[in-house]
XYZ file of C-alpha atoms in Angstrom:
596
model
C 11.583 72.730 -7.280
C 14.762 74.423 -6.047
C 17.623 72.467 -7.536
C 20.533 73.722 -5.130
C 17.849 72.770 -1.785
C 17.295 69.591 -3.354
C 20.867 68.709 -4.542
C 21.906 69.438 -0.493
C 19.301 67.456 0.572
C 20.559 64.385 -1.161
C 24.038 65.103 -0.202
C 22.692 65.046 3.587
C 21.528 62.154 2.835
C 17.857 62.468 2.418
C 15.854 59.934 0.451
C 13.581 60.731 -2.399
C 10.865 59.544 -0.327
C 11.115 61.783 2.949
C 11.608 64.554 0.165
C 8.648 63.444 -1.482
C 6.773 63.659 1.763
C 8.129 67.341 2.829
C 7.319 68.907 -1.034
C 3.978 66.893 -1.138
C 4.587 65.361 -4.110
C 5.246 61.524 -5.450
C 8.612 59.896 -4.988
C 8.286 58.932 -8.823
C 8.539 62.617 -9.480
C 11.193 63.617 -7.281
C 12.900 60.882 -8.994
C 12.220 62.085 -12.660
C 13.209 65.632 -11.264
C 16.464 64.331 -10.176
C 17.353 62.488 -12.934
C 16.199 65.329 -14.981
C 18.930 67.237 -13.968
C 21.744 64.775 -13.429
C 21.327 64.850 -9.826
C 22.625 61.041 -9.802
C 24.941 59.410 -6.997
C 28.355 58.545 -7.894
C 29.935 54.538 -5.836
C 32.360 55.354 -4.132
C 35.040 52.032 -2.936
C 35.467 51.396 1.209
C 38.827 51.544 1.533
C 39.893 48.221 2.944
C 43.532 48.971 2.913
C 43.886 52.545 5.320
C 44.867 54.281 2.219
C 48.158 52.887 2.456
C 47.926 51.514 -0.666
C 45.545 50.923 -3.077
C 42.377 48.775 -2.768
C 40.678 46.358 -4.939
C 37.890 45.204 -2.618
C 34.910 45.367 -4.418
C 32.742 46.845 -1.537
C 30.678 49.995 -2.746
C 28.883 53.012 -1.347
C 26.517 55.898 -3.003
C 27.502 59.641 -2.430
C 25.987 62.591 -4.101
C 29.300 64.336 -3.038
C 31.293 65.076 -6.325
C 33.711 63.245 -6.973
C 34.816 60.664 -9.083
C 32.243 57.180 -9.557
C 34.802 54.052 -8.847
C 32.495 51.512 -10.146
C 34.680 48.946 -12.407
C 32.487 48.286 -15.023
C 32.392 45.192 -17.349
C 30.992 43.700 -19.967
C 29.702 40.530 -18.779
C 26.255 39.593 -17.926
C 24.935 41.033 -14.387
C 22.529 39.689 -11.860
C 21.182 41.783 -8.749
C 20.665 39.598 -5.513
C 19.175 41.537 -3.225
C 19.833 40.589 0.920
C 17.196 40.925 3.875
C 18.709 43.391 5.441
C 18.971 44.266 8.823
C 18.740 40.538 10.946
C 15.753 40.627 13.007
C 13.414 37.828 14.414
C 11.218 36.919 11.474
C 13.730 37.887 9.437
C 17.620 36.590 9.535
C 20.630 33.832 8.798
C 18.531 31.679 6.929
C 17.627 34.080 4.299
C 21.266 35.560 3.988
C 22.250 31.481 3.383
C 19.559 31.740 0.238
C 21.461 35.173 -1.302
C 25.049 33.560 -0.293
C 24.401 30.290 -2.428
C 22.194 32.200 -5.419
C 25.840 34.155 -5.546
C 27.461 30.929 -5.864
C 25.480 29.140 -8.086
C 24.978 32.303 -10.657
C 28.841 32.906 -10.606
C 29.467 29.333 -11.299
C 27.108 29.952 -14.379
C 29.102 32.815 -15.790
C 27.545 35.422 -14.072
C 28.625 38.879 -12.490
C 27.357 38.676 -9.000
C 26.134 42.079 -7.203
C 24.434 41.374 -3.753
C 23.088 44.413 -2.217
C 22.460 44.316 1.787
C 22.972 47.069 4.454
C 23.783 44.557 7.350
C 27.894 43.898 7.805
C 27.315 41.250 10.455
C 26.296 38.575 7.443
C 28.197 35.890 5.203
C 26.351 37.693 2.443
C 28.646 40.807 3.062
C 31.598 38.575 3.288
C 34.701 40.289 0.656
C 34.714 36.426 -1.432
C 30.883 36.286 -1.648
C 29.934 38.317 -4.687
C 31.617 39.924 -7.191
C 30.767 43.358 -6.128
C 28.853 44.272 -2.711
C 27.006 47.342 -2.387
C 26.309 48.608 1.067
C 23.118 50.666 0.672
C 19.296 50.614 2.032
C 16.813 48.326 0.521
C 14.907 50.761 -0.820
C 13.480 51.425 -4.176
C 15.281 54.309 -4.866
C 18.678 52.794 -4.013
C 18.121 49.473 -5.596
C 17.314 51.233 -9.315
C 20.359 53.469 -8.610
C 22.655 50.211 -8.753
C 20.500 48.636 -11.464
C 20.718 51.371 -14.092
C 24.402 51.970 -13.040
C 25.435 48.509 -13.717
C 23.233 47.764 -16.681
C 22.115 44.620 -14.539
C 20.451 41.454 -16.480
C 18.543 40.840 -13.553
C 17.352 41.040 -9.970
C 16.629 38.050 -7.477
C 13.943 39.481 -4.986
C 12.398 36.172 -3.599
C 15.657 35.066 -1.118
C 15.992 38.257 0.743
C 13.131 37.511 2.869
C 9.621 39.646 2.903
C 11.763 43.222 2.803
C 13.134 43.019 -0.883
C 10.177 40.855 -1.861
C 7.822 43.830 -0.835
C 9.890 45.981 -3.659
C 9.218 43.219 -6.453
C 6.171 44.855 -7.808
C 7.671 48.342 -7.539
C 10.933 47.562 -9.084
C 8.962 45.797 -12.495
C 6.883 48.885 -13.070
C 10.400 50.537 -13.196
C 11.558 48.528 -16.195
C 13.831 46.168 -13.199
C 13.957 42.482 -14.889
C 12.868 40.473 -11.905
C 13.635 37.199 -12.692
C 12.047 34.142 -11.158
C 8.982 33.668 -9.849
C 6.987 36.875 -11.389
C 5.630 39.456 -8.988
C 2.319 38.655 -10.334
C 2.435 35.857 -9.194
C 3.764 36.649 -5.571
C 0.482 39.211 -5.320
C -1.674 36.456 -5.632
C -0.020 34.697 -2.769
C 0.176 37.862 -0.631
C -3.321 39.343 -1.190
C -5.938 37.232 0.432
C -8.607 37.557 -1.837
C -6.962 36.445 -4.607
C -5.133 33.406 -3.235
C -9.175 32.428 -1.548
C -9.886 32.886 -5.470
C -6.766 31.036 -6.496
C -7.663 27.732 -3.872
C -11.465 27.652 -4.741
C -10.283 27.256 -8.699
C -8.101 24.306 -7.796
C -10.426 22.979 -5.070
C -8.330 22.912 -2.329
C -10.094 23.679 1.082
C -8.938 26.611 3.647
C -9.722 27.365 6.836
C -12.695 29.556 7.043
C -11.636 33.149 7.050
C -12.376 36.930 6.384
C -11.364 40.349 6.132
C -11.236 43.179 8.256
C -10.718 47.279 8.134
C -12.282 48.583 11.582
C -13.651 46.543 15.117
C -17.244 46.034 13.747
C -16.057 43.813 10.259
C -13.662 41.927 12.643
C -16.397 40.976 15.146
C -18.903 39.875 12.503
C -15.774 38.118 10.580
C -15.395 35.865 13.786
C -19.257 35.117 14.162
C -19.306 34.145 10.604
C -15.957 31.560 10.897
C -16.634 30.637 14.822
C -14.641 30.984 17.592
C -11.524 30.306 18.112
C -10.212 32.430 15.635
C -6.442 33.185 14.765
C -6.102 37.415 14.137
C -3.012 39.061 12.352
C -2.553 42.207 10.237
C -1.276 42.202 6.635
C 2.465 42.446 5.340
C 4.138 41.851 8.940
C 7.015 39.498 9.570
C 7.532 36.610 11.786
C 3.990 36.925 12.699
C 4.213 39.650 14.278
C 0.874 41.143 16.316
C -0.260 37.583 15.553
C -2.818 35.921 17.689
C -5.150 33.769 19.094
C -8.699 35.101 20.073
C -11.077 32.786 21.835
C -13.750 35.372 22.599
C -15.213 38.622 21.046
C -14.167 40.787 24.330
C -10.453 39.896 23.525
C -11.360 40.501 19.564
C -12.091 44.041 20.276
C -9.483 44.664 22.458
C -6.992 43.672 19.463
C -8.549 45.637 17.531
C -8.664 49.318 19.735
C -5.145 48.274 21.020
C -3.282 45.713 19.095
C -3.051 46.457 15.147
C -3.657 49.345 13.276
C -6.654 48.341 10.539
C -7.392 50.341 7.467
C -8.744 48.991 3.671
C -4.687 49.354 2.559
C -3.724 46.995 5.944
C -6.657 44.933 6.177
C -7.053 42.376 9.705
C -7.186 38.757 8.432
C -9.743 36.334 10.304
C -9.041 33.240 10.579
C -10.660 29.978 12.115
C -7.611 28.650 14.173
C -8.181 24.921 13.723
C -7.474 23.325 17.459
C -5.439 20.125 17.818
C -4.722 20.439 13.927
C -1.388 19.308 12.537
C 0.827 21.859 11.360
C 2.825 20.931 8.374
C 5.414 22.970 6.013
C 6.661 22.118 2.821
C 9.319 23.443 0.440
C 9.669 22.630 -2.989
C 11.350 23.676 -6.097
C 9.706 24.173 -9.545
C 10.495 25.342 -12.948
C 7.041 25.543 -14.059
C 7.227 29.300 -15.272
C 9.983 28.823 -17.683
C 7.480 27.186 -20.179
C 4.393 28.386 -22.268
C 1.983 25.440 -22.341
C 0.059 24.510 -19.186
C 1.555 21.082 -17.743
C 4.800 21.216 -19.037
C 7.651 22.149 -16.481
C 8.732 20.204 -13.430
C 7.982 20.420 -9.440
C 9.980 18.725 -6.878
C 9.488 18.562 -3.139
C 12.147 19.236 -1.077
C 10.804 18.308 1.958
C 7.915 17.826 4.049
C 8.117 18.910 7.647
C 5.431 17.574 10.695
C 5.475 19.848 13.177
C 5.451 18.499 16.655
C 3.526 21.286 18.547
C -0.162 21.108 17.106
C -0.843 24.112 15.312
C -0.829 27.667 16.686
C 2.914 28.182 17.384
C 4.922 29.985 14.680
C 6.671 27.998 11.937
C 9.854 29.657 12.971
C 9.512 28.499 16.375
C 8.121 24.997 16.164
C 10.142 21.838 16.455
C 10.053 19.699 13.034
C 10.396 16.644 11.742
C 11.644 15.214 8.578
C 10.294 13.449 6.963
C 6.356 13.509 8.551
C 6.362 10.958 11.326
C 2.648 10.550 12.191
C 0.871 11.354 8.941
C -0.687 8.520 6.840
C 0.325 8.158 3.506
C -2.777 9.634 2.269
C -2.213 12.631 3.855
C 1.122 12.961 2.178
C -0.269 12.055 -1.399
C -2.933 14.657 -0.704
C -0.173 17.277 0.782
C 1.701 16.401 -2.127
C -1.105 16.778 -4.990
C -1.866 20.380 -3.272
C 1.303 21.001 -3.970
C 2.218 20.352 -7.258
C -1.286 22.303 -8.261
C -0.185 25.373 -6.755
C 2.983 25.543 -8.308
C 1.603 25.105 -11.355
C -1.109 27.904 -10.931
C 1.372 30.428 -9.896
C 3.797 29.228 -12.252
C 6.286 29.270 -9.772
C 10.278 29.079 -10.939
C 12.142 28.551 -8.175
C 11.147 28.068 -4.325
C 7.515 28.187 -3.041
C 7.013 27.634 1.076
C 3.489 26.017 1.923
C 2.049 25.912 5.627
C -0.976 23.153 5.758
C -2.999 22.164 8.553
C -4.142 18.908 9.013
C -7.701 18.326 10.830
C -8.096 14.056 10.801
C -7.650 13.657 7.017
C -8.433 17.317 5.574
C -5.808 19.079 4.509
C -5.895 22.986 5.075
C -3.816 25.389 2.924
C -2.778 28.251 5.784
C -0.238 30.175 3.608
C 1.739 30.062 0.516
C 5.275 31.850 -0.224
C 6.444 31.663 -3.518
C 10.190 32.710 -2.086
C 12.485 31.166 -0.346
C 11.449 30.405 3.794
C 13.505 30.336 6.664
C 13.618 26.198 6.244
C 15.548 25.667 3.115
C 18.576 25.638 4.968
C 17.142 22.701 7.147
C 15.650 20.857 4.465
C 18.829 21.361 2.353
C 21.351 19.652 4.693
C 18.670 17.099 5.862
C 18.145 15.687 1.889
C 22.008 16.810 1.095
C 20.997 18.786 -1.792
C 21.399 22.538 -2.080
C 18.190 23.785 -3.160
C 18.729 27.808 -3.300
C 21.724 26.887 -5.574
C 19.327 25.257 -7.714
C 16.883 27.503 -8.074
C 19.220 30.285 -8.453
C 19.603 28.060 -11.678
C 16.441 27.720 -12.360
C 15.292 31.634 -11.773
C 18.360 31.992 -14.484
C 16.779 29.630 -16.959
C 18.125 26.435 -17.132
C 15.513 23.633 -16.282
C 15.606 20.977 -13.488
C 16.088 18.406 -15.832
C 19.058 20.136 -16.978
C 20.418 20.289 -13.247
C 19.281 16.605 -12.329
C 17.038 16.822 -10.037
C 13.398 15.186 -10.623
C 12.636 13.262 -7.840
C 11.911 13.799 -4.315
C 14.402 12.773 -1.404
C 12.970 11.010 1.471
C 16.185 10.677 3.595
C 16.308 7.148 5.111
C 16.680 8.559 8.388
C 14.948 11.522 10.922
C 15.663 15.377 11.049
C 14.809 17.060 13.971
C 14.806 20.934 13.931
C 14.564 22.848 17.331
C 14.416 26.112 17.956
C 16.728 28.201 19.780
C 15.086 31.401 22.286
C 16.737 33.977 24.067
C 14.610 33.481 27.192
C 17.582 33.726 29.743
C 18.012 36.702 28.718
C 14.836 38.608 29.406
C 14.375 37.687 33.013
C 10.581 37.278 34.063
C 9.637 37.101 30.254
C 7.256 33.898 29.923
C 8.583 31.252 27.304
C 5.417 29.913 26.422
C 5.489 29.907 22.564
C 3.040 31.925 19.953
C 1.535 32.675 16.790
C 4.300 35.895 16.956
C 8.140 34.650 16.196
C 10.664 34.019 19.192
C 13.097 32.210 18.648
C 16.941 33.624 17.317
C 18.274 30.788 15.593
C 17.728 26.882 15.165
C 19.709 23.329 15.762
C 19.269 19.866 13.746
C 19.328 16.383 15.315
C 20.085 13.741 13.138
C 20.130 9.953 13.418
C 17.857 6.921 12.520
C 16.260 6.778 15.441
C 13.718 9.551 15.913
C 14.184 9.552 19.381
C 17.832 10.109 19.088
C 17.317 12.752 16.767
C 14.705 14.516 19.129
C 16.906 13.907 21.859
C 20.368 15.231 19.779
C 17.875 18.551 18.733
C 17.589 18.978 22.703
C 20.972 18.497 24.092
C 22.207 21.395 21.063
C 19.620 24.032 21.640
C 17.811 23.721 25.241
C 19.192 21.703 28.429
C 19.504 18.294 27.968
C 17.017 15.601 28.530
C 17.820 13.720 31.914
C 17.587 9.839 31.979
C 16.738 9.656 35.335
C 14.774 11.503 38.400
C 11.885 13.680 38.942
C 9.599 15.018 36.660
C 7.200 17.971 38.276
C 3.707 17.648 36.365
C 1.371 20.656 36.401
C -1.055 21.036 33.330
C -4.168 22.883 32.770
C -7.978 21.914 32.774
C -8.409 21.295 29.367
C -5.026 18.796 29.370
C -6.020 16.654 32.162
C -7.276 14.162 30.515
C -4.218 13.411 28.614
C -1.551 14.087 31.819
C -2.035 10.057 32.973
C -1.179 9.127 29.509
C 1.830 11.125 29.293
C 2.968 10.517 33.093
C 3.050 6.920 32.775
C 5.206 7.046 29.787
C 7.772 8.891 32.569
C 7.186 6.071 35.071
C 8.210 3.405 32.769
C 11.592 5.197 32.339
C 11.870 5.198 35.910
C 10.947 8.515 37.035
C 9.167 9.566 39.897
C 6.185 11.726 39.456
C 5.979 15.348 41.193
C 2.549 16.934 40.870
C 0.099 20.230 42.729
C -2.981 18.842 44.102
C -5.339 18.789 41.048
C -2.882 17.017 38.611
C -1.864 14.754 41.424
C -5.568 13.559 42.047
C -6.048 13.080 38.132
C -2.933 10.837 38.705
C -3.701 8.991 41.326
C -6.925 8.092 39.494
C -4.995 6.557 37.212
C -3.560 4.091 39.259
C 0.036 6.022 39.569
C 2.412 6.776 42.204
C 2.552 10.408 42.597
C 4.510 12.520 45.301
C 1.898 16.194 46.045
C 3.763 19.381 46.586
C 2.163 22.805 47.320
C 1.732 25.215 45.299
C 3.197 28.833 45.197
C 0.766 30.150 47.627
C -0.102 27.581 49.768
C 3.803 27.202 51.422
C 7.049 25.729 51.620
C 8.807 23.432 49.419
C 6.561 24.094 46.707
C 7.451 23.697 42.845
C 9.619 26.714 42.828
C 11.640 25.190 45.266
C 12.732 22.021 44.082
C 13.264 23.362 40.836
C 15.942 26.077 42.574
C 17.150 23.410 44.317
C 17.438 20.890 41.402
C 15.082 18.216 42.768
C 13.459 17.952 39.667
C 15.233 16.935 36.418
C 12.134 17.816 34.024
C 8.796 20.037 34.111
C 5.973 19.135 32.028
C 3.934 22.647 32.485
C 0.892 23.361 29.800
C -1.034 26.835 30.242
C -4.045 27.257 32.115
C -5.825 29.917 29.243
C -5.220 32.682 27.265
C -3.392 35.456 30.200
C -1.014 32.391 32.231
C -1.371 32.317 35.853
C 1.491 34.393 37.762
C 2.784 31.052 39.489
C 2.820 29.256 36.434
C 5.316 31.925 34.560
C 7.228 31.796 37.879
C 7.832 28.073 37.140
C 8.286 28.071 33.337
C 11.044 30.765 33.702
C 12.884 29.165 36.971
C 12.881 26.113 34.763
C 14.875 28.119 32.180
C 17.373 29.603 34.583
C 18.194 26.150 36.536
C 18.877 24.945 33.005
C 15.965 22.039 34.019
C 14.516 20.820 30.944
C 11.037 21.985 30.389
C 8.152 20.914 28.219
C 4.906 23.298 27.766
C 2.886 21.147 25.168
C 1.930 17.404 26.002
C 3.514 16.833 22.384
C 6.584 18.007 23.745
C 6.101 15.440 26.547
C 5.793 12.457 24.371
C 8.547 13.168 22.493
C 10.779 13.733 25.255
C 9.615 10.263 26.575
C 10.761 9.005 23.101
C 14.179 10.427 23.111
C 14.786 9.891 26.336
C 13.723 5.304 25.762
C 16.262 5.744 22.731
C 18.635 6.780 25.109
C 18.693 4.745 27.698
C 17.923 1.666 25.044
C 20.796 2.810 22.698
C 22.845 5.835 23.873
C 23.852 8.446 20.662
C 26.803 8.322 17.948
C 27.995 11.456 16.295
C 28.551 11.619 12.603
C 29.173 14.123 10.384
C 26.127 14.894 7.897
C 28.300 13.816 4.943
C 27.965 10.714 6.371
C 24.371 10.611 6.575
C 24.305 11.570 2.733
């Protein structure tokens, strides 16, 4: 190799990889070649102070120019946190709040904090976070740069989000002490054979499923498990390319168009359980830290009931804490699932489970041994900082040590709701998805669950009204339920608003029901008295998998008016409920210290 091309090529700023790539060779041996040589980068500080005098800001950056390396270095006892990098949806605050309290938690152990993150918009970044802050890439080659520079103790991977976590494996064949969780143990989660494997030992069901590399696999996959089945690729975030497929025409169009299949980026086939519960739960374990099987402790933080039935991304699903529907079965069966799983991936710190519930069977979807984008939530809902703890815990002391045992069941609701940027894409439907929306989140808290719902509403969407119209318009398959839902709005006091089918199904009913046209039939239709603010609430539910152009029309003129709109008959109920606790109580506002 030609030392003096190569040695330019760093200092333009070209990564062992993309070299690796151009020579045709492996990035381990451009990297043994490098360091064979001396060809090493040197930290440079950023100069927070203009040069007009000197700074002491411990913010870092790599150069191969020459010059001198500014690193401080001291003797004390080093661990790596690694951020998420770049915010994205799928990917963003919540995970940066995971890094930002392991800092705090590790430096109030003694420890020399480094976080390492590329993205300046974050707390994690923040000049009284760490001890030192490296700006630099997420990538293998940068992270062992800092590691061997700094002599580190350790490296946090699992609160970064799936970016760092997808170097874990990497890093411990490069001698990196990943502490935590083992990457091991984080493959078996990840690859779906072996977590099918991993379930089947500990007799815990899962939805039907299979594996796909090409069209022909996928299509016999989804004979095998039965239509409808839920499709995604392998290693994405936010469930991205995620879907729902209710027939094999739409299968096979996914698979020429959609995803890119091969045996390294398999298609997983799921059966997508309809009208199933969708529950997540976060807990904290220490399980790993000891030798012989049963010993070690696993806590739940918090178990959250989705309100949407399943099918709509965890990241975009309104929650409740704790479960409000499920029996207490359920949760003893939720919570024996578990405490097994923990204990089979000998998890030390945070693990993320997504279950289904079908009736009383409880379906494992997914499990994260990391940190998820609800330990924020569940934190301030049960007033106890979980990614501090297990920070701890991923640093060796036990959670007997720190205190903490026994699960919190708060004594009153916490309602998360999602927040989308729909008024900003103009035309773009807001129905929700397998595939990640939404760009951040709200909580409602109070002891009414109403209220809460209600509180979770007026912070994130428009508020609910308390009195009015409500427009009904729902599909086929919903009709059934629509009289149900509608007379829970004419108890309130609303009037009803309704298109000629959902009117008639009504009507049926025995309710009062004023018919409007619809979009192509004339004037005032349901566009128009939402334009015109006639309507204070639109109950809307999809008619099938490609939405009708008039129904769009409606869901996003809902969203510009500011008019409150509901697209699942869950929704609808729940709206109901916050809007009776409103008119039977009104709200308070405390802080959540209070609740505590």
């Amino acid at each position: 190799m030609n030392l003096e091309l190569l040695a330019k090529a760093k200092s333009l700023g070209f990564s062992d990889c993309q070299i690796a790539h151009l020579t045709r060779q492996s990035e381990d041996a451009v990297r043994a070649e490098r360091k064979r040589v001396g060809l090493l980068p040197s930290y440079r500080l950023v100069d927070t102070c203009a040069a007009e005098f000197e700074a002491y800001t411990p913010y870092y950056y790599s150069t191969y120019d020459r010059g001198d390396d500014e690193i401080r270095v001291t003797p004390t006892r080093k661990v790596m946190i690694l951020g998420g990098g770049p915010n994205r949806i799928g990917q963003g605050i919540e995970f940066d709040y995971c890094c930002v309290h392991a800092a705090f938690a590790l430096k109030e152990d003694g420890f020399e904090t480094l976080m390492v993150n590329s993205n300046p918009e974050t707390v994690s970044t923040d000049y009284d976070t760490s001890d030192k802050l490296f700006f630099e890439p997420l990538t293998l080659e940068d992270v062992l740069h800092i590691y061997e520079r700094e002599a580190c103790w350790g490296v946090i991977a699992q609160f970064g989000g799936q970016t760092p976590l997808n170097l874990a494996l990497s890093l411990q064949k490069n001698g990196v002490n990943i502490i935590g969780t083992s990457p091991q143990s984080i493959e078996i989660a990840e690859d779906r054979e072996l977590f099918s494997a991993m379930l089947r030992r500990l007799g815990i069901p899962q939805p039907p499923n299979g594996l796909a590399t090409n069209e022909c696999e996928a299509l016999a996959a989804a004979e095998k498990v039965g239509y409808p089945v839920l499709v995604r690729p392998s290693f994405v975030l936010g469930g991205r390319a995620m879907q729902i497929v209710y027939a094999p025409p739409e299968l096979s169009y996914y698979m020429r168009f959609a995803v890119e299949a091969s045996p390294e980026r398999p298609v997983l086939v799921d059966k997508f359980l309809e009208d199933a519960t969708e529950v997540d739960v976060d807990c904290i374990a220490d399980v790993g830290l000891f030798a012989e099987p049963g010993e070690g402790t696993v806590v739940i933080g918090g178990v959250l009931e989705h309100i949407e039935f399943a099918g709509v991304h965890s990241g975009d699903a309104t929650m409740v804490l704790p479960p409000h529907t499920l029996s207490a079965s359920v949760i003893e069966t939720i919570r024996q699932h578990t405490h097994a799983m923990a204990r089979e991936l000998k998890v030390v710190g945070l693990m993320n489970v997504q279950y289904a519930v079908k009736g009383d069977v409880v379906y494992v979807l997914e499990v994260n041994p990391r940190a998820s984008r609800t330990i924020p939530f569940v934190s301030k809902a049960i007033g106890v900082p979980l990614a501090k703890l297990a920070a701890k815990v991923m640093a060796g002391k036990t959670l007997v040590q720190l205190g903490f045992t026994q699960e919190i069941w708060p004594p009153y609701w916490a309602v998360k709701e999602s927040v989308f940027p729909f008024n900003r894409f103009h035309g773009q439907d807001i129905l929700l998805s397998p595939e990640m929306r939404s760009t951040g989140e709200v909580m409602g808290l109070d002891l009414d669950l109403g209220i809460a719902y209600a509180k979770s509403q007026m912070a994130a969407n428009a508020p609910l009204p308390l009195k009015g119209r409500v427009f009904i318009s729902v599909s086929d398959a919903h009709k059934d339920q629509a009289a149900e839902v509608a007379r829970l709005f004419t108890d309130l006091g609303f009037e009803l608003v309704a298109t000629s089918g959902t009117a008639a199904v009504l009507e049926k009913a025995g309710l009062k029901v004023e018919r409007v046209y619809k979009l192509a039939e004339g004037r005032p239709n349901a566009l128009d008295l939402i334009k015109n603010r006639e309507v204070t609430l639109v109950i809307n539910t999809p008619s099938g998998q490609v939405p009708r152009e008039d129904e769009v029309k409606i869901r996003t003129t809902a969203v510009y008016t500011g008019t409150s709109i509901m697209t699942t008959l869950s929704g609808a109920r729940a709206a109901a409920l916050g809007i009776a606790a409103l008119k039977r109580h009104g709200y308070g506002v405390k802080t959540i210290q209070e609740y505590h």
